[in-house]
Short mmCIF file of C-alpha atoms and ligand atoms in Angstrom, two decimals:
data_model
loop_
_atom_site.label_atom_id
_atom_site.label_comp_id
_atom_site.label_asym_id
_atom_site.label_seq_id
_atom_site.Cartn_x
_atom_site.Cartn_y
_atom_site.Cartn_z
CA MET A 8 -9.74 18.08 -16.89
CA LYS A 9 -8.23 14.74 -17.84
CA SER A 10 -10.21 11.67 -16.88
CA LEU A 11 -9.45 7.97 -16.77
CA GLU A 12 -11.74 5.14 -17.78
CA ASN A 13 -10.60 2.67 -15.13
CA GLY A 14 -9.30 5.11 -12.56
CA LEU A 15 -5.72 5.10 -11.37
CA PHE A 16 -4.36 3.39 -8.28
CA ILE A 17 -0.88 4.19 -6.97
CA SER A 18 0.54 2.80 -3.73
CA PHE A 19 3.60 3.85 -1.72
CA GLU A 20 5.73 1.42 0.20
CA GLY A 21 8.93 1.20 2.21
CA ILE A 22 10.24 0.43 5.67
CA ASP A 23 9.36 2.76 8.54
CA GLY A 24 11.54 5.88 8.35
CA ALA A 25 12.02 5.70 4.57
CA GLY A 26 10.50 9.18 4.23
CA LYS A 27 7.52 8.58 1.95
CA SER A 28 5.05 11.00 3.60
CA THR A 29 6.25 14.33 2.20
CA HIS A 30 6.50 12.87 -1.30
CA ILE A 31 3.01 11.41 -1.11
CA ASP A 32 1.66 14.84 -0.13
CA ALA A 33 3.53 16.49 -3.01
CA LEU A 34 2.31 13.91 -5.51
CA VAL A 35 -1.27 14.34 -4.31
CA ALA A 36 -0.91 18.08 -5.00
CA ALA A 37 0.48 17.37 -8.48
CA PHE A 38 -2.39 15.00 -9.33
CA LYS A 39 -4.98 17.45 -8.01
CA ALA A 40 -3.46 20.19 -10.18
CA GLU A 41 -3.78 17.98 -13.25
CA PHE A 42 -7.05 16.11 -12.65
CA GLY A 43 -8.95 18.44 -10.29
CA ALA A 44 -9.09 18.28 -6.49
CA ASP A 45 -12.34 16.29 -6.42
CA LYS A 46 -10.87 13.55 -8.64
CA VAL A 47 -8.01 12.55 -6.33
CA ILE A 48 -8.22 10.65 -3.06
CA GLN A 49 -5.34 10.38 -0.60
CA THR A 50 -5.68 7.46 1.74
CA ARG A 51 -3.69 4.93 3.74
CA GLU A 52 -3.51 1.37 5.06
CA PRO A 53 -4.19 0.10 7.52
CA GLY A 54 -6.95 2.70 7.58
CA GLY A 55 -8.90 4.86 5.17
CA THR A 56 -12.35 4.19 6.66
CA PRO A 57 -13.64 4.71 10.22
CA LEU A 58 -13.63 0.95 10.88
CA ALA A 59 -10.20 0.39 9.30
CA GLU A 60 -8.76 3.30 11.33
CA LYS A 61 -9.99 1.59 14.52
CA LEU A 62 -8.35 -1.65 13.38
CA ARG A 63 -5.16 0.33 12.66
CA GLN A 64 -4.90 1.32 16.31
CA MET A 65 -4.97 -2.34 17.34
CA ILE A 66 -2.60 -3.48 14.59
CA LEU A 67 -0.02 -0.82 15.44
CA ASN A 68 -0.23 -1.02 19.22
CA ASP A 69 -1.48 -4.38 20.51
CA ALA A 70 0.66 -7.52 20.74
CA MET A 71 -0.85 -10.43 18.80
CA ASP A 72 0.29 -13.42 16.80
CA ALA A 73 1.05 -13.05 13.11
CA LEU A 74 -2.14 -14.73 11.85
CA THR A 75 -4.34 -12.53 14.05
CA GLU A 76 -2.43 -9.50 12.78
CA SER A 77 -2.90 -10.66 9.20
CA PHE A 78 -6.64 -11.15 9.72
CA LEU A 79 -6.95 -7.60 11.05
CA VAL A 80 -4.87 -6.12 8.24
CA PHE A 81 -6.97 -7.88 5.61
CA ALA A 82 -10.23 -7.00 7.40
CA ALA A 83 -9.19 -3.34 7.32
CA ARG A 84 -8.24 -3.71 3.64
CA ARG A 85 -11.58 -5.28 2.73
CA ASP A 86 -13.51 -2.42 4.31
CA HIS A 87 -11.22 0.08 2.58
CA LEU A 88 -11.60 -1.60 -0.81
CA ASN A 89 -15.37 -1.83 -0.53
CA LYS A 90 -16.01 1.67 0.74
CA VAL A 91 -13.24 3.80 -0.76
CA ILE A 92 -10.85 2.24 -3.27
CA GLU A 93 -13.26 0.39 -5.58
CA PRO A 94 -15.95 3.10 -5.69
CA THR A 95 -13.28 5.74 -6.42
CA LEU A 96 -11.71 3.72 -9.24
CA ALA A 97 -15.17 2.91 -10.60
CA ARG A 98 -15.79 6.65 -10.97
CA GLY A 99 -12.56 6.90 -12.98
CA ASP A 100 -10.79 8.84 -10.23
CA VAL A 101 -7.30 8.60 -8.74
CA VAL A 102 -6.42 6.76 -5.51
CA LEU A 103 -3.05 7.52 -3.91
CA CYS A 104 -2.64 5.07 -1.06
CA ASP A 105 0.08 4.99 1.59
CA ARG A 106 0.71 1.20 1.68
CA PHE A 107 -1.39 -1.67 0.33
CA THR A 108 -1.10 -5.48 0.08
CA ASP A 109 2.66 -5.44 -0.60
CA ALA A 110 3.08 -4.16 2.98
CA THR A 111 1.37 -7.30 4.31
CA PHE A 112 3.70 -9.56 2.36
CA ALA A 113 6.69 -7.44 3.46
CA TYR A 114 5.80 -6.92 7.16
CA GLN A 115 3.75 -9.98 8.14
CA GLY A 116 5.45 -12.23 5.55
CA GLY A 117 9.02 -10.87 5.52
CA GLY A 118 9.38 -9.14 8.89
CA ARG A 119 7.37 -11.56 10.99
CA GLY A 120 8.19 -14.56 8.83
CA PHE A 121 4.56 -15.59 8.43
CA ASP A 122 3.57 -18.12 5.76
CA LEU A 123 3.26 -16.42 2.35
CA LYS A 124 0.82 -19.00 0.99
CA THR A 125 -1.56 -18.27 3.84
CA LEU A 126 -1.26 -14.54 3.10
CA SER A 127 -2.08 -15.21 -0.57
CA TYR A 128 -5.10 -17.25 0.50
CA LEU A 129 -6.29 -14.46 2.81
CA GLU A 130 -5.78 -11.99 -0.02
CA GLN A 131 -8.00 -14.10 -2.28
CA ILE A 132 -10.74 -14.41 0.31
CA THR A 133 -10.54 -10.69 1.03
CA GLN A 134 -10.86 -9.69 -2.59
CA GLN A 135 -12.73 -12.39 -4.47
CA ILE A 136 -15.94 -11.92 -2.56
CA ARG A 137 -15.54 -8.18 -2.71
CA TRP A 138 -18.82 -7.31 -4.33
CA LEU A 139 -21.13 -9.78 -2.70
CA GLU A 140 -23.18 -8.97 0.34
CA SER A 141 -25.42 -11.99 0.94
CA ASP A 142 -24.23 -15.40 2.16
CA LEU A 143 -25.83 -17.13 -0.80
CA GLU A 144 -23.92 -15.05 -3.29
CA VAL A 145 -20.68 -15.57 -1.38
CA LYS A 146 -21.04 -19.37 -1.53
CA SER A 147 -21.50 -19.38 -5.26
CA SER A 148 -18.63 -17.05 -5.98
CA VAL A 149 -15.70 -18.13 -3.83
CA SER A 150 -14.14 -20.22 -6.59
CA GLU A 151 -15.05 -17.75 -9.34
CA PRO A 152 -11.74 -17.41 -11.20
CA SER A 153 -12.76 -14.42 -13.28
CA ILE A 154 -12.72 -11.96 -10.39
CA GLN A 155 -9.37 -10.22 -10.48
CA ILE A 156 -7.31 -9.40 -7.41
CA ARG A 157 -6.95 -5.63 -7.21
CA GLN A 158 -3.35 -4.45 -7.37
CA PRO A 159 -2.04 -0.91 -7.82
CA ASP A 160 -1.26 0.31 -11.33
CA LEU A 161 2.04 1.53 -9.92
CA THR A 162 3.80 0.92 -6.61
CA ILE A 163 6.48 3.40 -5.61
CA TRP A 164 8.92 1.73 -3.23
CA PHE A 165 11.08 4.07 -1.16
CA ASP A 166 14.15 1.97 -0.55
CA LEU A 167 16.44 2.97 2.31
CA PRO A 168 19.05 0.92 4.21
CA PRO A 169 17.46 -0.13 7.54
CA GLU A 170 20.34 1.37 9.55
CA ILE A 171 19.70 4.81 8.07
CA ALA A 172 15.94 4.50 8.53
CA ALA A 173 16.56 3.64 12.20
CA GLU A 174 18.69 6.77 12.62
CA ARG A 175 15.96 8.89 11.04
CA LEU A 176 13.29 7.36 13.29
CA ALA A 177 15.32 7.63 16.50
CA GLY A 178 13.84 10.24 18.78
CA ALA A 179 11.34 11.40 16.18
CA ARG A 180 8.34 10.25 18.23
CA VAL A 181 7.17 7.46 20.51
CA PRO A 182 7.61 4.36 18.34
CA ASP A 183 4.66 2.09 17.58
CA LYS A 184 4.94 -1.72 17.62
CA PHE A 185 6.59 -1.90 14.21
CA GLU A 186 8.82 1.15 14.56
CA ALA A 187 10.23 -0.37 17.76
CA GLN A 188 11.49 -3.46 15.91
CA PRO A 189 15.25 -4.07 15.52
CA VAL A 190 17.14 -3.37 12.30
CA GLU A 191 17.09 -7.08 11.39
CA PHE A 192 13.27 -7.01 11.23
CA PHE A 193 13.43 -4.21 8.66
CA ARG A 194 16.08 -6.08 6.68
CA GLN A 195 13.52 -8.86 6.33
CA VAL A 196 10.77 -6.38 5.45
CA ALA A 197 12.98 -4.95 2.70
CA ALA A 198 13.69 -8.47 1.44
CA GLY A 199 9.93 -9.02 1.37
CA TYR A 200 9.45 -5.94 -0.80
CA GLN A 201 12.26 -7.07 -3.11
CA LYS A 202 10.54 -10.44 -3.54
CA ARG A 203 7.27 -8.72 -4.42
CA MET A 204 9.06 -6.55 -6.95
CA ASP A 205 10.88 -9.54 -8.48
CA GLU A 206 7.52 -11.25 -8.94
CA ASN A 207 6.03 -8.22 -10.66
CA PRO A 208 8.77 -5.84 -11.83
CA ALA A 209 6.56 -3.86 -14.22
CA ARG A 210 4.32 -2.65 -11.38
CA PHE A 211 7.15 -1.34 -9.20
CA ALA A 212 9.31 1.77 -9.26
CA LYS A 213 12.11 1.30 -6.75
CA ILE A 214 13.38 4.70 -5.63
CA ASN A 215 16.68 5.17 -3.84
CA ALA A 216 15.50 7.09 -0.77
CA ASN A 217 19.08 7.59 0.43
CA GLN A 218 19.46 10.83 -1.55
CA SER A 219 18.52 14.46 -1.01
CA ARG A 220 14.81 15.17 -0.75
CA GLU A 221 14.92 17.03 -4.09
CA THR A 222 16.53 14.10 -5.88
CA VAL A 223 14.08 11.60 -4.40
CA TRP A 224 11.19 13.84 -5.51
CA ALA A 225 12.64 14.08 -9.02
CA ASP A 226 12.80 10.28 -9.14
CA VAL A 227 9.21 9.97 -7.90
CA LEU A 228 7.97 12.36 -10.59
CA GLN A 229 9.99 10.57 -13.24
CA ALA A 230 8.43 7.23 -12.21
CA VAL A 231 4.92 8.63 -12.53
CA GLU A 232 5.54 10.60 -15.72
CA SER A 233 7.28 7.74 -17.50
CA LYS A 234 4.09 5.70 -17.06
CA GLY A 235 2.13 8.56 -18.62
CA PHE A 236 0.13 9.15 -15.41
CA LEU A 237 1.17 12.82 -15.17
CA LYS A 238 2.19 15.21 -17.94
CA LYS A 239 5.94 15.67 -18.27
CA GLY A 240 7.62 19.01 -17.69
CA ARG A 241 6.08 20.23 -14.43
CA SER A 242 8.54 21.97 -12.13
CA ALA A 243 10.08 19.90 -9.32
P1 TYD B 25 3.07 3.89 8.37
O1 TYD B 25 2.48 3.64 7.03
O2 TYD B 25 4.56 3.91 8.44
O3 TYD B 25 2.39 5.18 8.91
P2 TYD B 25 3.06 6.30 9.82
O4 TYD B 25 3.98 7.02 8.89
O5 TYD B 25 1.89 7.07 10.28
O6 TYD B 25 3.78 5.56 10.92
O7 TYD B 25 2.58 2.85 9.47
C1 TYD B 25 1.88 1.74 9.20
C2 TYD B 25 2.53 0.56 9.86
O8 TYD B 25 1.73 -0.60 9.64
C3 TYD B 25 3.91 0.25 9.31
O9 TYD B 25 4.79 -0.03 10.37
C4 TYD B 25 3.71 -1.00 8.50
C5 TYD B 25 2.52 -1.65 9.14
N1 TYD B 25 1.72 -2.46 8.19
C6 TYD B 25 1.75 -3.84 8.28
O10 TYD B 25 2.47 -4.40 9.13
N2 TYD B 25 1.01 -4.58 7.40
C7 TYD B 25 0.22 -4.01 6.46
O11 TYD B 25 -0.44 -4.72 5.66
C8 TYD B 25 0.19 -2.58 6.38
C9 TYD B 25 -0.68 -1.91 5.36
C10 TYD B 25 0.95 -1.85 7.28
#
């Protein structure tokens, strides 16, 4: 089986209703076939640990101001990084994660209009003291510039016009707090994703999700294969 020195971290993003779930499942299967089932972790944000899943319930269902929401999202992310993402990557394994920090900049930043500088600051706090457990260590490391902020190796963005996503969501299930937002909110979320991509184009693969499922899947595979993360030539 193939193995990776630094692990591999892929995230999946898009507005609610963009249809990422089935493709994430299919990609997980493709990675397991290539790397071995025990080398690939499928996870999500907010969530991925027992604590973060509890926070998810609050984030998705309880009304709160944007800073409180951002605190909870980053608290969930910190627990997830510490307990799942970093240990998995340290073993050289693959993490396929439904949403990561880009979602915070898109939803809390774009959708809710919350201050992006504050989100960046929260991101730094969340990640820069990642490894340190005791208060003493934390104090001496907060301004340590050498600790990198973890970002995915590849972010697959399922891009779909908000009007079409709303049609797909309508009647599908009882909407959560975000799914119940108007189309304009999702226009802002999409603009937030575009800004993130403009700031870091090499990390993103923007997929047109307004195509047949087969075509979207072909584009997803192409994005992963062109980076050399999966062998070319598997059947769609
Ligand atoms: P989603 O990933 O769409 O899961 P499901 O398909 O089960 O509904 O739901 C997660 C929601 O959380 C989504 O509406 C986006 C929101 N979210 C944020 O607002 N900020 C974040 O940082 C993250 C990770 C998610």
